Amino acid sequence: MRLLEERIKKDGQVYEGNVLKVNSFLNHQIDISLLKAIGEEFYRLFDNEKITKILTVETSGIPFAVAAALFFDVPVVFAKKHQTSNLNTDCYSVNIHSFTHGNDYQARVESAFISAEDNILIIDDFLASGHALKGLLNICEQAGAHVAGCGIVIEKSFQDGGRMIRDAGVRVESLAKIKSMENGEIIFE
Ligand code: G4P
């Protein structure tokens, strides 16, 4: 997606450990016209799939899932990372390791919100090591739901996640694919 790549080039900042900061337009402050274009692009890519629900994981995946859902006109479900008193105990849950942050967390979705009747589009902001996506795919499997594919805003294709998920037969569409970020220079595929 040209608009997104140009914005990453202009405002993305490369940090140590191959981390791309996009806080000024995607991950902290959000550029609404870019967000809308991202949602529309996901709709264009998966329009013919009869999506019934969009699944993501809190926190940063939520705006992109919502932007897409406005075009598909379907509900968004986001996996929660914390057990809270208002979360029903009847949940699908999965342990997810965060390679970037070096911690593990439990992602939970109330079983009432995904079922075997669903055709799910999974959306997330970053695809790096693929643990988050694998966890969301596992939740769909527990529910018996079909997964039409995954929509990713930024894939760091020099990490293993994308290859691993595609090799498992899952359709993954990434709007910007970063091949390398060496010496602070962002190169797209
Ligand atoms: P994964 O997302 O493919 O599983 O890879 P990884 O375990 O490395 O990612 C862990 C977290 O770090 C994820 O957010 C992911 O979105 C984020 N992340 C990975 N690489 C980058 C990067 O280069 N830049 C930025 N800004 N984020 C990156 P999370 O733990 O789910 O956090 P949040 O959604 O609550 O913010």
PDB file of N, CA and C and ligand atoms in Angstrom, residues 13 15 17-23 27 57-62 81 96-103 105 124-135 152 154 156 158-159 161-162 164 178 181, ligand 1:
ATOM      1  N   GLN A  13      10.356   5.498  12.811  1.00  0.00           N
ATOM      2  CA  GLN A  13      11.704   5.621  13.380  1.00  0.00           C
ATOM      3  C   GLN A  13      12.216   4.232  13.741  1.00  0.00           C
ATOM      4  N   TYR A  15      14.434   1.807  15.790  1.00  0.00           N
ATOM      5  CA  TYR A  15      15.100   1.743  17.087  1.00  0.00           C
ATOM      6  C   TYR A  15      15.956   0.485  17.162  1.00  0.00           C
ATOM      7  N   GLY A  17      17.329  -3.076  18.036  1.00  0.00           N
ATOM      8  CA  GLY A  17      16.625  -4.354  18.100  1.00  0.00           C
ATOM      9  C   GLY A  17      15.628  -4.507  16.968  1.00  0.00           C
ATOM     10  N   ASN A  18      15.833  -3.755  15.880  1.00  0.00           N
ATOM     11  CA  ASN A  18      14.935  -3.839  14.725  1.00  0.00           C
ATOM     12  C   ASN A  18      13.486  -3.532  15.068  1.00  0.00           C
ATOM     13  N   VAL A  19      13.297  -2.571  15.943  1.00  0.00           N
ATOM     14  CA  VAL A  19      11.943  -2.142  16.301  1.00  0.00           C
ATOM     15  C   VAL A  19      11.621  -0.863  15.534  1.00  0.00           C
ATOM     16  N   LEU A  20      10.469  -0.870  14.888  1.00  0.00           N
ATOM     17  CA  LEU A  20      10.009   0.301  14.141  1.00  0.00           C
ATOM     18  C   LEU A  20       8.967   1.039  14.973  1.00  0.00           C
ATOM     19  N   LYS A  21       9.251   2.288  15.299  1.00  0.00           N
ATOM     20  CA  LYS A  21       8.281   3.092  16.060  1.00  0.00           C
ATOM     21  C   LYS A  21       7.394   3.839  15.073  1.00  0.00           C
ATOM     22  N   VAL A  22       6.107   3.665  15.237  1.00  0.00           N
ATOM     23  CA  VAL A  22       5.139   4.366  14.380  1.00  0.00           C
ATOM     24  C   VAL A  22       4.125   5.096  15.269  1.00  0.00           C
ATOM     25  N   ASN A  23       4.648   5.574  16.408  1.00  0.00           N
ATOM     26  CA  ASN A  23       3.776   6.173  17.424  1.00  0.00           C
ATOM     27  C   ASN A  23       3.118   7.477  16.999  1.00  0.00           C
ATOM     28  N   ASN A  27       0.453   3.942  16.253  1.00  0.00           N
ATOM     29  CA  ASN A  27       0.414   3.191  17.518  1.00  0.00           C
ATOM     30  C   ASN A  27       0.143   4.002  18.782  1.00  0.00           C
ATOM     31  N   VAL A  57      -6.214  -8.614  18.854  1.00  0.00           N
ATOM     32  CA  VAL A  57      -5.806  -8.706  20.258  1.00  0.00           C
ATOM     33  C   VAL A  57      -5.477  -7.297  20.734  1.00  0.00           C
ATOM     34  N   GLU A  58      -5.868  -7.010  21.985  1.00  0.00           N
ATOM     35  CA  GLU A  58      -5.575  -5.665  22.494  1.00  0.00           C
ATOM     36  C   GLU A  58      -4.062  -5.472  22.635  1.00  0.00           C
ATOM     37  N   THR A  59      -3.515  -4.331  22.453  1.00  0.00           N
ATOM     38  CA  THR A  59      -4.197  -3.062  22.342  1.00  0.00           C
ATOM     39  C   THR A  59      -4.124  -2.517  20.905  1.00  0.00           C
ATOM     40  N   SER A  60      -2.938  -2.585  20.334  1.00  0.00           N
ATOM     41  CA  SER A  60      -2.704  -1.825  19.094  1.00  0.00           C
ATOM     42  C   SER A  60      -3.433  -2.360  17.869  1.00  0.00           C
ATOM     43  N   GLY A  61      -3.924  -3.585  17.913  1.00  0.00           N
ATOM     44  CA  GLY A  61      -4.655  -4.130  16.767  1.00  0.00           C
ATOM     45  C   GLY A  61      -6.061  -3.557  16.652  1.00  0.00           C
ATOM     46  N   ILE A  62      -6.592  -3.050  17.779  1.00  0.00           N
ATOM     47  CA  ILE A  62      -8.020  -2.689  17.827  1.00  0.00           C
ATOM     48  C   ILE A  62      -8.422  -1.613  16.801  1.00  0.00           C
ATOM     49  N   LYS A  81      -6.020  -9.364  27.323  1.00  0.00           N
ATOM     50  CA  LYS A  81      -4.761  -9.855  27.873  1.00  0.00           C
ATOM     51  C   LYS A  81      -4.797  -9.994  29.394  1.00  0.00           C
ATOM     52  N   ILE A  96       0.521 -16.597  24.921  1.00  0.00           N
ATOM     53  CA  ILE A  96       1.269 -15.988  23.808  1.00  0.00           C
ATOM     54  C   ILE A  96       2.594 -15.427  24.339  1.00  0.00           C
ATOM     55  N   HIS A  97       3.653 -15.783  23.649  1.00  0.00           N
ATOM     56  CA  HIS A  97       4.966 -15.236  24.014  1.00  0.00           C
ATOM     57  C   HIS A  97       5.237 -13.996  23.165  1.00  0.00           C
ATOM     58  N   SER A  98       5.595 -12.910  23.812  1.00  0.00           N
ATOM     59  CA  SER A  98       5.961 -11.704  23.065  1.00  0.00           C
ATOM     60  C   SER A  98       7.473 -11.659  22.922  1.00  0.00           C
ATOM     61  N   PHE A  99       7.908 -11.901  21.711  1.00  0.00           N
ATOM     62  CA  PHE A  99       9.347 -11.923  21.412  1.00  0.00           C
ATOM     63  C   PHE A  99       9.931 -10.531  21.638  1.00  0.00           C
ATOM     64  N   THR A 100       9.220  -9.507  21.157  1.00  0.00           N
ATOM     65  CA  THR A 100       9.710  -8.129  21.255  1.00  0.00           C
ATOM     66  C   THR A 100       9.798  -7.657  22.710  1.00  0.00           C
ATOM     67  N   HIS A 101       8.760  -7.979  23.488  1.00  0.00           N
ATOM     68  CA  HIS A 101       8.747  -7.493  24.873  1.00  0.00           C
ATOM     69  C   HIS A 101       9.339  -8.497  25.859  1.00  0.00           C
ATOM     70  N   GLY A 102       9.594  -9.712  25.390  1.00  0.00           N
ATOM     71  CA  GLY A 102      10.228 -10.722  26.240  1.00  0.00           C
ATOM     72  C   GLY A 102       9.362 -11.217  27.379  1.00  0.00           C
ATOM     73  N   ASN A 103       8.033 -11.192  27.208  1.00  0.00           N
ATOM     74  CA  ASN A 103       7.162 -11.721  28.270  1.00  0.00           C
ATOM     75  C   ASN A 103       6.096 -12.633  27.670  1.00  0.00           C
ATOM     76  N   TYR A 105       1.872 -13.754  27.930  1.00  0.00           N
ATOM     77  CA  TYR A 105       0.571 -13.353  28.457  1.00  0.00           C
ATOM     78  C   TYR A 105      -0.483 -14.333  27.974  1.00  0.00           C
ATOM     79  N   ASP A 124      -4.092  -7.509  12.695  1.00  0.00           N
ATOM     80  CA  ASP A 124      -3.161  -7.008  13.711  1.00  0.00           C
ATOM     81  C   ASP A 124      -2.276  -5.930  13.103  1.00  0.00           C
ATOM     82  N   ASP A 125      -1.639  -5.135  13.975  1.00  0.00           N
ATOM     83  CA  ASP A 125      -0.805  -4.045  13.469  1.00  0.00           C
ATOM     84  C   ASP A 125       0.533  -4.551  12.949  1.00  0.00           C
ATOM     85  N   PHE A 126       1.236  -5.372  13.754  1.00  0.00           N
ATOM     86  CA  PHE A 126       2.555  -5.855  13.347  1.00  0.00           C
ATOM     87  C   PHE A 126       2.563  -7.377  13.226  1.00  0.00           C
ATOM     88  N   LEU A 127       3.298  -7.868  12.254  1.00  0.00           N
ATOM     89  CA  LEU A 127       3.621  -9.300  12.209  1.00  0.00           C
ATOM     90  C   LEU A 127       5.133  -9.385  12.243  1.00  0.00           C
ATOM     91  N   ALA A 128       5.630  -9.983  13.334  1.00  0.00           N
ATOM     92  CA  ALA A 128       7.081 -10.103  13.510  1.00  0.00           C
ATOM     93  C   ALA A 128       7.423 -11.580  13.665  1.00  0.00           C
ATOM     94  N   SER A 129       7.424 -12.045  14.904  1.00  0.00           N
ATOM     95  CA  SER A 129       7.727 -13.465  15.113  1.00  0.00           C
ATOM     96  C   SER A 129       6.497 -14.350  14.921  1.00  0.00           C
ATOM     97  N   GLY A 130       5.338 -13.751  14.866  1.00  0.00           N
ATOM     98  CA  GLY A 130       4.110 -14.491  14.554  1.00  0.00           C
ATOM     99  C   GLY A 130       3.415 -15.129  15.736  1.00  0.00           C
ATOM    100  N   HIS A 131       3.909 -14.872  16.943  1.00  0.00           N
ATOM    101  CA  HIS A 131       3.295 -15.527  18.107  1.00  0.00           C
ATOM    102  C   HIS A 131       1.861 -15.055  18.347  1.00  0.00           C
ATOM    103  N   ALA A 132       1.643 -13.758  18.164  1.00  0.00           N
ATOM    104  CA  ALA A 132       0.297 -13.223  18.407  1.00  0.00           C
ATOM    105  C   ALA A 132      -0.705 -13.827  17.415  1.00  0.00           C
ATOM    106  N   LEU A 133      -0.301 -13.890  16.149  1.00  0.00           N
ATOM    107  CA  LEU A 133      -1.184 -14.439  15.112  1.00  0.00           C
ATOM    108  C   LEU A 133      -1.457 -15.926  15.353  1.00  0.00           C
ATOM    109  N   LYS A 134      -0.407 -16.634  15.728  1.00  0.00           N
ATOM    110  CA  LYS A 134      -0.552 -18.065  16.014  1.00  0.00           C
ATOM    111  C   LYS A 134      -1.543 -18.276  17.162  1.00  0.00           C
ATOM    112  N   GLY A 135      -1.454 -17.408  18.167  1.00  0.00           N
ATOM    113  CA  GLY A 135      -2.366 -17.490  19.300  1.00  0.00           C
ATOM    114  C   GLY A 135      -3.809 -17.241  18.888  1.00  0.00           C
ATOM    115  N   ILE A 152      -2.567  -7.755   7.953  1.00  0.00           N
ATOM    116  CA  ILE A 152      -1.524  -7.165   8.789  1.00  0.00           C
ATOM    117  C   ILE A 152      -1.183  -5.776   8.260  1.00  0.00           C
ATOM    118  N   ILE A 154       1.712  -3.880   9.182  1.00  0.00           N
ATOM    119  CA  ILE A 154       3.151  -3.868   8.870  1.00  0.00           C
ATOM    120  C   ILE A 154       3.759  -5.236   9.184  1.00  0.00           C
ATOM    121  N   LYS A 156       7.230  -7.394   9.292  1.00  0.00           N
ATOM    122  CA  LYS A 156       8.688  -7.347   9.227  1.00  0.00           C
ATOM    123  C   LYS A 156       9.125  -8.693   8.658  1.00  0.00           C
ATOM    124  N   PHE A 158      11.707  -9.868   7.518  1.00  0.00           N
ATOM    125  CA  PHE A 158      13.000 -10.459   7.846  1.00  0.00           C
ATOM    126  C   PHE A 158      12.898 -11.308   9.119  1.00  0.00           C
ATOM    127  N   GLN A 159      11.743 -11.277   9.791  1.00  0.00           N
ATOM    128  CA  GLN A 159      11.490 -12.182  10.904  1.00  0.00           C
ATOM    129  C   GLN A 159      10.628 -13.333  10.389  1.00  0.00           C
ATOM    130  N   GLY A 161       7.753 -14.908  11.316  1.00  0.00           N
ATOM    131  CA  GLY A 161       6.315 -15.098  11.505  1.00  0.00           C
ATOM    132  C   GLY A 161       5.513 -15.308  10.230  1.00  0.00           C
ATOM    133  N   GLY A 162       5.710 -14.431   9.249  1.00  0.00           N
ATOM    134  CA  GLY A 162       4.914 -14.499   8.020  1.00  0.00           C
ATOM    135  C   GLY A 162       5.108 -15.818   7.291  1.00  0.00           C
ATOM    136  N   MET A 164       6.140 -18.672   8.531  1.00  0.00           N
ATOM    137  CA  MET A 164       5.600 -19.770   9.337  1.00  0.00           C
ATOM    138  C   MET A 164       4.070 -19.886   9.164  1.00  0.00           C
ATOM    139  N   ILE A 178       8.283  -5.024   5.274  1.00  0.00           N
ATOM    140  CA  ILE A 178       9.638  -4.484   5.427  1.00  0.00           C
ATOM    141  C   ILE A 178      10.658  -5.617   5.306  1.00  0.00           C
ATOM    142  N   MET A 181      15.804  -3.194   7.846  1.00  0.00           N
ATOM    143  CA  MET A 181      15.842  -1.857   8.480  1.00  0.00           C
ATOM    144  C   MET A 181      17.264  -1.550   8.923  1.00  0.00           C
TER     145      MET A 181
HETATM  146  P1  G4P B   1       4.300 -10.975  16.878  1.00  0.00           P
HETATM  147  O1  G4P B   1       3.487  -9.708  17.045  1.00  0.00           O
HETATM  148  O2  G4P B   1       4.492 -11.353  15.442  1.00  0.00           O
HETATM  149  O3  G4P B   1       3.869 -12.058  17.772  1.00  0.00           O
HETATM  150  O4  G4P B   1       5.799 -10.643  17.272  1.00  0.00           O
HETATM  151  P2  G4P B   1       6.403 -10.214  18.639  1.00  0.00           P
HETATM  152  O5  G4P B   1       6.177 -11.305  19.650  1.00  0.00           O
HETATM  153  O6  G4P B   1       7.796  -9.825  18.342  1.00  0.00           O
HETATM  154  O7  G4P B   1       5.533  -8.941  18.987  1.00  0.00           O
HETATM  155  C1  G4P B   1       5.245  -8.597  20.266  1.00  0.00           C
HETATM  156  C2  G4P B   1       4.624  -7.224  20.347  1.00  0.00           C
HETATM  157  O8  G4P B   1       5.493  -6.256  19.757  1.00  0.00           O
HETATM  158  C3  G4P B   1       3.339  -7.080  19.626  1.00  0.00           C
HETATM  159  O9  G4P B   1       2.583  -6.104  20.279  1.00  0.00           O
HETATM  160  C4  G4P B   1       3.755  -6.531  18.256  1.00  0.00           C
HETATM  161  O10 G4P B   1       2.700  -5.869  17.625  1.00  0.00           O
HETATM  162  C5  G4P B   1       4.849  -5.608  18.651  1.00  0.00           C
HETATM  163  N1  G4P B   1       5.879  -5.393  17.671  1.00  0.00           N
HETATM  164  C6  G4P B   1       6.679  -6.288  17.056  1.00  0.00           C
HETATM  165  N2  G4P B   1       7.580  -5.684  16.286  1.00  0.00           N
HETATM  166  C7  G4P B   1       7.334  -4.359  16.395  1.00  0.00           C
HETATM  167  C8  G4P B   1       7.953  -3.199  15.827  1.00  0.00           C
HETATM  168  O11 G4P B   1       8.916  -3.241  15.067  1.00  0.00           O
HETATM  169  N3  G4P B   1       7.399  -2.007  16.161  1.00  0.00           N
HETATM  170  C9  G4P B   1       6.350  -1.880  17.014  1.00  0.00           C
HETATM  171  N4  G4P B   1       5.879  -0.655  17.244  1.00  0.00           N
HETATM  172  N5  G4P B   1       5.754  -2.950  17.582  1.00  0.00           N
HETATM  173  C10 G4P B   1       6.251  -4.174  17.260  1.00  0.00           C
HETATM  174  P3  G4P B   1       1.803  -6.394  21.615  1.00  0.00           P
HETATM  175  O12 G4P B   1       2.647  -7.057  22.655  1.00  0.00           O
HETATM  176  O13 G4P B   1       0.590  -7.183  21.261  1.00  0.00           O
HETATM  177  O14 G4P B   1       1.507  -4.976  22.163  1.00  0.00           O
HETATM  178  P4  G4P B   1       0.254  -4.019  22.065  1.00  0.00           P
HETATM  179  O15 G4P B   1      -0.578  -4.391  20.889  1.00  0.00           O
HETATM  180  O16 G4P B   1      -0.473  -4.194  23.345  1.00  0.00           O
HETATM  181  O17 G4P B   1       0.841  -2.685  21.898  1.00  0.00           O
END
